[in-house]
mmCIF file of C-alpha atoms in Angstrom:
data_model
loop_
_atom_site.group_PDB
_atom_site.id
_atom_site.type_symbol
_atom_site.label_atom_id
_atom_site.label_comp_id
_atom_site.label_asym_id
_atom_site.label_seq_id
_atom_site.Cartn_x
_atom_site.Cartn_y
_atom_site.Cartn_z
ATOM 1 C CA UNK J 1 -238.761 42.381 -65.229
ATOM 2 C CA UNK J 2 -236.027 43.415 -67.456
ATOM 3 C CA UNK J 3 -232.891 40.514 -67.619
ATOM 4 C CA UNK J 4 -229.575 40.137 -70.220
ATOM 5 C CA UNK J 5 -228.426 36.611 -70.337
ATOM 6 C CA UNK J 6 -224.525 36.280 -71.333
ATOM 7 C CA UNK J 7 -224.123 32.506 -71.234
ATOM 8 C CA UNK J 8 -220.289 32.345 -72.623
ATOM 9 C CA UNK J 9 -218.285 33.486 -69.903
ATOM 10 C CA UNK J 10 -215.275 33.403 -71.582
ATOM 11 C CA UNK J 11 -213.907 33.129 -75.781
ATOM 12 C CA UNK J 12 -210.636 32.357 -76.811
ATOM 13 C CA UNK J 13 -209.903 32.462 -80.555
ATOM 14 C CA UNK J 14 -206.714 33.439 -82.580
ATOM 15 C CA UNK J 15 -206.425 36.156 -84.978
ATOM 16 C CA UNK J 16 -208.392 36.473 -87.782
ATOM 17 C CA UNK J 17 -211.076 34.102 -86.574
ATOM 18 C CA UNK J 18 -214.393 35.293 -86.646
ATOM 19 C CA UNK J 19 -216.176 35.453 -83.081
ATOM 20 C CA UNK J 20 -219.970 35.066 -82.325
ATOM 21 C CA UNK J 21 -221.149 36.320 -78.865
ATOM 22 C CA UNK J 22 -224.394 35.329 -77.997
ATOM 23 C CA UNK J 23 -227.019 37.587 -76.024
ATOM 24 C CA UNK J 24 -230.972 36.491 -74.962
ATOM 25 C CA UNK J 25 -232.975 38.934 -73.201
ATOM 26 C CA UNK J 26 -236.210 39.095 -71.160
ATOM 27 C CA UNK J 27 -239.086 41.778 -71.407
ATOM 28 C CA UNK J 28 -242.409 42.432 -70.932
ATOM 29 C CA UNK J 29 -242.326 45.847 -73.190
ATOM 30 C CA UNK J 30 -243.017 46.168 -76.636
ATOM 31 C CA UNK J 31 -240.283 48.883 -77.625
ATOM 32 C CA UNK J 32 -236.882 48.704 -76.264
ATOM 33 C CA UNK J 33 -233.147 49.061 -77.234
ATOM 34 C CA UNK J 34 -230.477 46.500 -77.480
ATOM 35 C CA UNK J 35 -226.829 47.508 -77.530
ATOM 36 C CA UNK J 36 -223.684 46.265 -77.370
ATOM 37 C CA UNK J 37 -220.384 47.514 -75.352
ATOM 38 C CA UNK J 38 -217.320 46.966 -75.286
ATOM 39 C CA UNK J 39 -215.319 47.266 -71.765
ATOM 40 C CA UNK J 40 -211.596 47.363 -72.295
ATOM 41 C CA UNK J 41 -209.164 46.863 -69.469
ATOM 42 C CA UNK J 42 -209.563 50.597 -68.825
ATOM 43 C CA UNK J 43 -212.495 49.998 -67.784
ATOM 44 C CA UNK J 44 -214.385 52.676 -69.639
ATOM 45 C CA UNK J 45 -217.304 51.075 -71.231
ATOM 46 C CA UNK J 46 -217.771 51.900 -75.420
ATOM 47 C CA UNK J 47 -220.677 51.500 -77.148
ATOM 48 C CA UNK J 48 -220.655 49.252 -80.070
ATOM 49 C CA UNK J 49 -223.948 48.721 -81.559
ATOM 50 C CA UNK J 50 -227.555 49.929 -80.646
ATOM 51 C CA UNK J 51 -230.714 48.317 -82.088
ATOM 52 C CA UNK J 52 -234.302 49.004 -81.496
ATOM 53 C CA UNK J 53 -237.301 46.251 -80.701
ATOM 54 C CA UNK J 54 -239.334 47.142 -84.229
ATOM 55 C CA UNK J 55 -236.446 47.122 -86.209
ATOM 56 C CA UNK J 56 -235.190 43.450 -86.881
ATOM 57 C CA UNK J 57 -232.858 44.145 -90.271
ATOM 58 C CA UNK J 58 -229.317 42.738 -89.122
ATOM 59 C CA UNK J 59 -225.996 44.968 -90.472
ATOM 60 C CA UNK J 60 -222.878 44.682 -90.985
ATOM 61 C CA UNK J 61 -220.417 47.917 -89.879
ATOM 62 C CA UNK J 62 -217.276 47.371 -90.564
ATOM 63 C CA UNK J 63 -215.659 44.165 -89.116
ATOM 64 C CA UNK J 64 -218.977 43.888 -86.706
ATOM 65 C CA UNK J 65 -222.620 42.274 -87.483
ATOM 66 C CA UNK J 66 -226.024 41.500 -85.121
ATOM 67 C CA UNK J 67 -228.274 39.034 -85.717
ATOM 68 C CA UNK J 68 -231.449 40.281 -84.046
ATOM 69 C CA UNK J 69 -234.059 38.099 -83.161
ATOM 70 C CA UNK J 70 -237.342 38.912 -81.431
ATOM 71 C CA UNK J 71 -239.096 35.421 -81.867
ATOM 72 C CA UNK J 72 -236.077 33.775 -79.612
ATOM 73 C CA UNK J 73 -235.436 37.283 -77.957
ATOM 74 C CA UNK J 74 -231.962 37.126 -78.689
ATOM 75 C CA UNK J 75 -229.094 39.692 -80.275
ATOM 76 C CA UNK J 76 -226.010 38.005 -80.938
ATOM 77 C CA UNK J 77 -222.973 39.941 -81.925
ATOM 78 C CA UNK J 78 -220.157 38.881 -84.748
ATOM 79 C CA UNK J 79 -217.161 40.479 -84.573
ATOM 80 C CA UNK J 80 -215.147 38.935 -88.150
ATOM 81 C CA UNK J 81 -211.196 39.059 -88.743
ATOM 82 C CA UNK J 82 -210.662 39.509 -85.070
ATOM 83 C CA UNK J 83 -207.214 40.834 -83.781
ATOM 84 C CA UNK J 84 -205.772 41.267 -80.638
ATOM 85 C CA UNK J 85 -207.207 45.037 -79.848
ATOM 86 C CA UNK J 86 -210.516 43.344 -80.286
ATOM 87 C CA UNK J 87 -209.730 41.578 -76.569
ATOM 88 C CA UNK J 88 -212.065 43.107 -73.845
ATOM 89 C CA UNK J 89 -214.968 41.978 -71.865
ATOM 90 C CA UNK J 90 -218.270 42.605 -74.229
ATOM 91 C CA UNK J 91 -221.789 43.234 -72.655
ATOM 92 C CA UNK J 92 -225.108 43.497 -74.079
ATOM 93 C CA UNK J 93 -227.686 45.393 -72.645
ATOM 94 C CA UNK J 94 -231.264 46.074 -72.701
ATOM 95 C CA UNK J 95 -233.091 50.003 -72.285
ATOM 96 C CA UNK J 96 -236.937 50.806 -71.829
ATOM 97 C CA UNK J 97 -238.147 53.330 -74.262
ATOM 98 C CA UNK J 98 -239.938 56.345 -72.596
ATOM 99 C CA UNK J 99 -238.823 58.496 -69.807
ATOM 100 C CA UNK J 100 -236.272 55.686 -68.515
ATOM 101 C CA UNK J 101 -233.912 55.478 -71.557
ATOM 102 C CA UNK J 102 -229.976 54.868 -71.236
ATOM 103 C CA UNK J 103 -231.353 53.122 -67.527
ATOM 104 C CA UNK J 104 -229.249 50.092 -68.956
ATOM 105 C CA UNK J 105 -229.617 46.148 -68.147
ATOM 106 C CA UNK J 106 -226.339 44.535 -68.571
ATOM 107 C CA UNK J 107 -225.534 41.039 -69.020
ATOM 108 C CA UNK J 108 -223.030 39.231 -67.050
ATOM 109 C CA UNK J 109 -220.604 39.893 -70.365
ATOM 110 C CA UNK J 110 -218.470 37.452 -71.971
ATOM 111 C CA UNK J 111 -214.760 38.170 -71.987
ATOM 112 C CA UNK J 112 -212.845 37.561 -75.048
ATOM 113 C CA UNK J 113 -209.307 37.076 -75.753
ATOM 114 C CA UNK J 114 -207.766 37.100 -79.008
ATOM 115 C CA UNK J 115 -204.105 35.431 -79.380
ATOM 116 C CA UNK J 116 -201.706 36.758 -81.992
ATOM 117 C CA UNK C 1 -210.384 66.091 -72.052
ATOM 118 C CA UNK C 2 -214.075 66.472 -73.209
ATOM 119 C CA UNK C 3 -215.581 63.027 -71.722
ATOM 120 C CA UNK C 4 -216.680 61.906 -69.028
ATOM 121 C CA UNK C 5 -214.614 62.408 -65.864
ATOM 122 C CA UNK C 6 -214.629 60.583 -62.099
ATOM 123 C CA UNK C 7 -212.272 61.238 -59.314
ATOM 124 C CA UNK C 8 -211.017 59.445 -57.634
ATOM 125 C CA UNK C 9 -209.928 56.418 -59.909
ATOM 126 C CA UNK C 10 -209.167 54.533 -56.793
ATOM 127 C CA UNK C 11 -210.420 54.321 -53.183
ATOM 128 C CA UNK C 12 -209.619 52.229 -50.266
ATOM 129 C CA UNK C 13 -211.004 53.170 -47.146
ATOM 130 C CA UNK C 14 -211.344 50.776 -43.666
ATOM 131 C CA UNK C 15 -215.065 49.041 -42.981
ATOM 132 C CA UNK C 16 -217.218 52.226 -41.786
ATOM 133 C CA UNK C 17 -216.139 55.067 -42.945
ATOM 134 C CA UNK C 18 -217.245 57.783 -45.609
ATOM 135 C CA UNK C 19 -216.585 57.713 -48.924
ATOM 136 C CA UNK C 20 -217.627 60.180 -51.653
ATOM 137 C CA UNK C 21 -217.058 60.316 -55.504
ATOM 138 C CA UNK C 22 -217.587 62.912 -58.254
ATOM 139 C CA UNK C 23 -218.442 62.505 -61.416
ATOM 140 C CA UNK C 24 -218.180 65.377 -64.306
ATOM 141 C CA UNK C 25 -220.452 64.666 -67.384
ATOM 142 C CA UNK C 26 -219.570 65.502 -70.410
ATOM 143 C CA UNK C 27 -220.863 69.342 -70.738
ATOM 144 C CA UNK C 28 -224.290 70.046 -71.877
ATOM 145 C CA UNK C 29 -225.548 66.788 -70.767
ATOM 146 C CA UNK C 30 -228.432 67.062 -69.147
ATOM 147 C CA UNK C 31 -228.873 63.236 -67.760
ATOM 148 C CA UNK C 32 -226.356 61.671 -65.663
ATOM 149 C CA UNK C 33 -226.256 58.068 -64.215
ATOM 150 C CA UNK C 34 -224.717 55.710 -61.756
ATOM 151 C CA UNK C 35 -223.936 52.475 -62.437
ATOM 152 C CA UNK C 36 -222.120 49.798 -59.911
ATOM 153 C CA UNK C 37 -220.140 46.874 -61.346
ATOM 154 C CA UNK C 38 -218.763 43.997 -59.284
ATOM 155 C CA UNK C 39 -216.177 41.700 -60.209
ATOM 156 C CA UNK C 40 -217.256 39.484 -62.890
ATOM 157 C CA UNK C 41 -220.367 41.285 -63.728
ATOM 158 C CA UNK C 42 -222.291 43.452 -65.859
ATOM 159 C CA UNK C 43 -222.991 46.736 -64.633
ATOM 160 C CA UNK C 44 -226.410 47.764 -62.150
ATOM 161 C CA UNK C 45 -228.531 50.299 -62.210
ATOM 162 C CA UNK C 46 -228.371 52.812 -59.188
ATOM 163 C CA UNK C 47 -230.113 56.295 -60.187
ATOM 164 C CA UNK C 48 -229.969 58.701 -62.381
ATOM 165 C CA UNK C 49 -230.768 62.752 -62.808
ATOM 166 C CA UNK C 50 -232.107 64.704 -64.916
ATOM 167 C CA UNK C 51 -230.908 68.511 -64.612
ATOM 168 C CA UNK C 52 -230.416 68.713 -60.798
ATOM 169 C CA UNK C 53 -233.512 66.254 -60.384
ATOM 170 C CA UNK C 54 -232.769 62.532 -59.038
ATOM 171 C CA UNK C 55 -235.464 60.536 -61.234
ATOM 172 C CA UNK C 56 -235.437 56.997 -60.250
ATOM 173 C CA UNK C 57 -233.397 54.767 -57.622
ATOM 174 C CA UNK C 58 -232.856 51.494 -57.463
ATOM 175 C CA UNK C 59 -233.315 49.665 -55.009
ATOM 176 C CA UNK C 60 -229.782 48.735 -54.909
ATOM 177 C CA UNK C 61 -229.147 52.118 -53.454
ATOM 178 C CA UNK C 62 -229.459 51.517 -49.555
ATOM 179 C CA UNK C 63 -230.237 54.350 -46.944
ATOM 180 C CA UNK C 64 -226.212 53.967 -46.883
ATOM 181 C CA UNK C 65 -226.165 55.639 -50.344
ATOM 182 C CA UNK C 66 -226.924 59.285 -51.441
ATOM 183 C CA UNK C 67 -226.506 60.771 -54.608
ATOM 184 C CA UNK C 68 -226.572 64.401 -56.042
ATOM 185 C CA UNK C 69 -226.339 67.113 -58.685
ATOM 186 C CA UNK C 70 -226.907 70.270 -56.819
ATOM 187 C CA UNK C 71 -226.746 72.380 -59.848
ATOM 188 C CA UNK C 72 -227.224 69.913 -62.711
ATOM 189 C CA UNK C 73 -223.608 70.109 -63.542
ATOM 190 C CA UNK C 74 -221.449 67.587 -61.672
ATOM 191 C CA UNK C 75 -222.700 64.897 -59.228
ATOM 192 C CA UNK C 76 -221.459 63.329 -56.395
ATOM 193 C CA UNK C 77 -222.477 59.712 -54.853
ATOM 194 C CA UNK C 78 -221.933 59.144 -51.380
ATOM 195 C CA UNK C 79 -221.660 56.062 -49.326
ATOM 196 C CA UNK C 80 -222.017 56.513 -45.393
ATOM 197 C CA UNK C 81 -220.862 53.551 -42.989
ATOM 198 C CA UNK C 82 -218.831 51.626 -46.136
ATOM 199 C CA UNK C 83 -219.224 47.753 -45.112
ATOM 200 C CA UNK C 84 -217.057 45.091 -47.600
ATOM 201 C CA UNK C 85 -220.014 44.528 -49.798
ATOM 202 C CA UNK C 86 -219.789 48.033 -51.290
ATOM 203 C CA UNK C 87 -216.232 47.175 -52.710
ATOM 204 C CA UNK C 88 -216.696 47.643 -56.686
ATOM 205 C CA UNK C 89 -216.293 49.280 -59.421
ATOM 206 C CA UNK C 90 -218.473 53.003 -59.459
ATOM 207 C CA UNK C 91 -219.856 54.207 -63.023
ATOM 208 C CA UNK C 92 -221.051 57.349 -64.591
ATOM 209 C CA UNK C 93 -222.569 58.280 -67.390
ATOM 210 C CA UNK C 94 -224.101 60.789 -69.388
ATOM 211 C CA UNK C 95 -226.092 61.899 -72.629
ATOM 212 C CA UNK C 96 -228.175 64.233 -74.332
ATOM 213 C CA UNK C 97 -231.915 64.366 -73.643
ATOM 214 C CA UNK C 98 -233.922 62.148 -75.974
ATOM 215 C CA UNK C 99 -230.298 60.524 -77.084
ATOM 216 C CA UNK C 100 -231.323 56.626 -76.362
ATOM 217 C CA UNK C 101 -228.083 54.835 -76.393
ATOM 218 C CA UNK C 102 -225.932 57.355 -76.862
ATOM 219 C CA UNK C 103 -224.551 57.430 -73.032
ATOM 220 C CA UNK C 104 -220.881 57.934 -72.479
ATOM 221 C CA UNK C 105 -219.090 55.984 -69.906
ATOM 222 C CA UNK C 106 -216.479 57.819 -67.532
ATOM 223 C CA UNK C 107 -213.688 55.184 -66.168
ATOM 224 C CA UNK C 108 -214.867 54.705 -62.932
ATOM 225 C CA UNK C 109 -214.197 55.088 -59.622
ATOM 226 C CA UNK C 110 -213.013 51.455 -58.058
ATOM 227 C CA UNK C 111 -213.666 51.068 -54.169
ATOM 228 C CA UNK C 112 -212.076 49.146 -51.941
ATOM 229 C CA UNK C 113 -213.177 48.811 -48.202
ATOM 230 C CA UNK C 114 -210.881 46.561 -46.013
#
């Protein structure tokens, strides 16, 4: 069975900080997807970052970075410089490959809140 | 407005009666999906379509629930007989075929049965 572990409920850090958010997953497949969204107070969920199981290279985009990890099955998520528009609950989620893609697995997400 | 759209953004209805929500993808989507979130938590699975085709249900989605997409534009999710537990927040989404990851998020439709 698929499962997204969020264990930090809830980050508070000032401005400019930089902010890790930590994700472990469960799977029996060998390809998936691992993403990141965002889930402002609008409640729309954005997508962030996406990441596939074969490809383990972290990046850097911008102000955010992933440090993918398949031999601890985790995909943590760095957002650096935060500011305040940065505040929002953040999820990660897990996708099967195949006929079932974009059928997400969310974590519990961890809400963050960045103080001026 | 070229995203995804739900009506209503807010529902409260009393313990046992209908409820029904739409959701409009954005257009030329061909795969649509519900989602339920609950306070505090990530979002779940429900079903999704494909064209007017329902693909997969979870088993989340009670004889209580029905979903469709009669002509694999918009889709509706009912709920027959609401009880407290199905107060939450509703999701839709939708993408491209073969687009993995790419699924846009409407704002979703929050119910609340008293």
């Amino acid at each position: 069975a698929q499962k997204v572990t969020q264990a930090q409920t809830e980050i508070s850090v000032v401005e400019k900080e930089d902010v890790t958010l930590d994700c472990v997953y469960e799977t029996r497949d060998t390809t998936y997807y691992l993403f990141w969204y965002k889930q402002p107070p609008s409640g729309e969920l954005v997508f962030l970052i996406r990441r596939n199981s074969f490809d383990e290279q972290n990046e850097i985009s911008g102000r955010y970075s992933w440090n993918f990890q398949k031999s601890t099955s985790s995909f943590n998520f760095t957002i650096t410089a935060s500011q305040v528009v940065d505040s929002a609950v953040y999820f990660c989620a897990l996708s099967e490959a195949g006929r079932n893609f974009n059928k997400f697995y969310f974590g519990s997400g961890t809400k963050l809140n960045v103080k001026p | 407005d070229t995203g995804v759209s739900q009506n209503p953004r807010h529902k409260i209805t009393k313990r046992g009666q209908n409820v029904t929500f739409r959701c409009d993808p954005i257009s030329e989507h061909n795969r649509l999906y519900w989602y339920r979130q609950t306070l505090g938590q990530g979002p779940e699975f429900l079903t999704y379509f494909q064209n007017e085709a329902q693909l997969e249900k979870s088993r989340l989605l009670s004889d209580r629930f029905s979903a469709e997409r009669p002509k694999g534009s918009f889709s509706t999710l009912e709920i027959q007989r609401t009880e407290q537990g199905d107060s939450a927040m509703y999701l839709c989404a939708s993408s491209l075929p073969g687009r993995v990851g790419e699924a846009f998020f409407g704002q979703g439709t929050r119910l609340t049965v008293v």
